[in-house]
Amino acid sequence: MKKINEPEMLGLLTKAKNVLLVEPCESRYIPLGLAKIATFVQKNGGRVEFNVPCKDHDLVAFSTLFTYDSEVYRDALAAIRATTDAPILIGGVCASLAPKLLEGQVSMFDPGEQYIFGGSSPVLDQCVPDYSLPWGDRDGWGNKSYTFTSRGCVNRCAYCAVPRIEKVNGGVGLWTVPNWREHIVPDRPCVLLDNNITTTGDHFAEVVEVMTSLKKPIIWENGIDCKHVSPEQATLLAQIKWAGNGLRIAFDRISEDGIFQNTVKMLMEHGIYHRKIMSYVLYNFTDTPAEAEYRLMECVKLGIQPYPQRYVPLMQPNRNNIYVGKHWTKRLGIAFQHFGIMGKFRVKGTWKKFVTFSEFAQRSDIRLKFKLADEDLALLKS
Ligand code: SF4
């Protein structure tokens, strides 16, 4: 496998006239990288097909996502190589973070020309995704439009792939997609994917203005940064027509205790209905169950929906032996996710009476359901 840079990758795409787009593992979103490649190839006079058997294609564009699906990617690459000699261009998250995981057993087949493109491409990012290809319904997510108006992030959180993939001039940073307005498709529900737009100053205000003018439900999927929301920004955000839970924020670390709650209260004081806000709550990282429970219950008390998000290492090579944080057990982690996502923090039939995760986990039916042993429950006290 040969690593190539952006001009080399674009050179392959420009030369190709008949490109097969392959998404080996279907995810919730359409494969945005492939959708942008489709636009780029067609602009250059080529044609594309998505997830069909390989025939006379002169290039295969292959997308990867989570590293823990690398076995699936290797098998799919081997299957493609068994049917065609066409060059294969591999991109996406796994290709960027852990290209070595994609190397197959070379002795079993000739890998031929395989190119790895790591990172994001500012040129492709300016291509409006081609929504006309048969991406599938994806539980309703296949019918939405997806927009990055900016790429990258000013932060470098240890658990996040964004600053490692979406680099600006090789370093940490954030850049604006110049033609982002063209990416808003008026007849589709809009999902904004910016990673940290509250740090983008005037650009933030421009994006909110456009979102407000759409007058249709918006999902701001990757959320706003609780440290960087000003009262002026809260005023602007309150003008958007939010989808249910459409405004996302995060309470991922205890160091943001207080800041997070104040920001959520400010958003609500400026007119954003509490049920329009959802907060990611990272767990299974360096936190203890008690600390994760605290962050989750703070969301509950504020009236917003928590979404417990289990930490998985960026380089997790497969789905076996998924990482367990040092203060967690696998069983406890599964029970915690169920507790948060299924709304088990509420006393059944009530809105304002809550049970803690500790109380929930100690119920005999829950112990049985999640096979919780005494050693799991002992961790709740630490
Ligand atoms: S602020 Fe969000 S996007 Fe930025 S590095 Fe942290 S988790 Fe990633």
PDB file of N, CA and C and ligand atoms in Angstrom, residues 153-157 159-160 162-163 195-196 225 252-253, ligand 1:
ATOM      1  N   CYS A 153     -10.590  21.533  14.481  1.00  0.00           N
ATOM      2  CA  CYS A 153     -10.978  21.980  15.809  1.00  0.00           C
ATOM      3  C   CYS A 153      -9.772  22.631  16.465  1.00  0.00           C
ATOM      4  N   VAL A 154     -10.045  23.634  17.295  1.00  0.00           N
ATOM      5  CA  VAL A 154      -8.941  24.313  17.984  1.00  0.00           C
ATOM      6  C   VAL A 154      -8.438  23.496  19.176  1.00  0.00           C
ATOM      7  N   ASN A 155      -9.232  22.522  19.616  1.00  0.00           N
ATOM      8  CA  ASN A 155      -8.839  21.700  20.770  1.00  0.00           C
ATOM      9  C   ASN A 155      -8.145  20.420  20.314  1.00  0.00           C
ATOM     10  N   ARG A 156      -7.635  19.697  21.271  1.00  0.00           N
ATOM     11  CA  ARG A 156      -7.003  18.415  20.958  1.00  0.00           C
ATOM     12  C   ARG A 156      -7.353  17.413  22.060  1.00  0.00           C
ATOM     13  N   CYS A 157      -8.626  17.086  22.180  1.00  0.00           N
ATOM     14  CA  CYS A 157      -9.064  16.155  23.221  1.00  0.00           C
ATOM     15  C   CYS A 157      -8.458  14.778  22.944  1.00  0.00           C
ATOM     16  N   TYR A 159      -9.417  11.865  23.326  1.00  0.00           N
ATOM     17  CA  TYR A 159     -10.287  10.787  22.848  1.00  0.00           C
ATOM     18  C   TYR A 159     -10.867  11.059  21.470  1.00  0.00           C
ATOM     19  N   CYS A 160     -10.422  12.093  20.791  1.00  0.00           N
ATOM     20  CA  CYS A 160     -11.092  12.535  19.567  1.00  0.00           C
ATOM     21  C   CYS A 160     -10.184  12.442  18.344  1.00  0.00           C
ATOM     22  N   VAL A 162     -10.777  14.055  15.456  1.00  0.00           N
ATOM     23  CA  VAL A 162     -10.867  15.235  14.591  1.00  0.00           C
ATOM     24  C   VAL A 162      -9.528  15.960  14.411  1.00  0.00           C
ATOM     25  N   PRO A 163      -8.834  16.370  15.495  1.00  0.00           N
ATOM     26  CA  PRO A 163      -7.601  17.119  15.260  1.00  0.00           C
ATOM     27  C   PRO A 163      -6.488  16.267  14.646  1.00  0.00           C
ATOM     28  N   ASN A 195     -17.371  20.662  13.755  1.00  0.00           N
ATOM     29  CA  ASN A 195     -16.871  20.079  14.999  1.00  0.00           C
ATOM     30  C   ASN A 195     -16.872  21.046  16.172  1.00  0.00           C
ATOM     31  N   ASN A 196     -16.583  22.315  15.890  1.00  0.00           N
ATOM     32  CA  ASN A 196     -16.491  23.267  16.996  1.00  0.00           C
ATOM     33  C   ASN A 196     -16.773  24.679  16.501  1.00  0.00           C
ATOM     34  N   ASP A 225     -19.548  23.916  21.876  1.00  0.00           N
ATOM     35  CA  ASP A 225     -18.558  23.759  22.943  1.00  0.00           C
ATOM     36  C   ASP A 225     -19.013  24.602  24.136  1.00  0.00           C
ATOM     37  N   ASP A 252     -18.285  16.088  28.782  1.00  0.00           N
ATOM     38  CA  ASP A 252     -17.390  14.936  28.688  1.00  0.00           C
ATOM     39  C   ASP A 252     -16.393  14.851  29.829  1.00  0.00           C
ATOM     40  N   ARG A 253     -16.164  15.961  30.526  1.00  0.00           N
ATOM     41  CA  ARG A 253     -15.135  15.918  31.580  1.00  0.00           C
ATOM     42  C   ARG A 253     -15.559  16.776  32.761  1.00  0.00           C
TER      43      ARG A 253
HETATM   44  S1  SF4 B   1     -13.690  19.849  21.161  1.00  0.00           S
HETATM   45 FE1  SF4 B   1     -14.853  18.174  20.177  1.00  0.00          FE
HETATM   46  S2  SF4 B   1     -14.104  18.120  18.049  1.00  0.00           S
HETATM   47 FE2  SF4 B   1     -12.633  19.309  19.234  1.00  0.00          FE
HETATM   48  S3  SF4 B   1     -11.053  17.831  19.823  1.00  0.00           S
HETATM   49 FE3  SF4 B   1     -12.514  17.956  21.532  1.00  0.00          FE
HETATM   50  S4  SF4 B   1     -14.039  16.324  21.144  1.00  0.00           S
HETATM   51 FE4  SF4 B   1     -12.874  16.680  19.221  1.00  0.00          FE
END
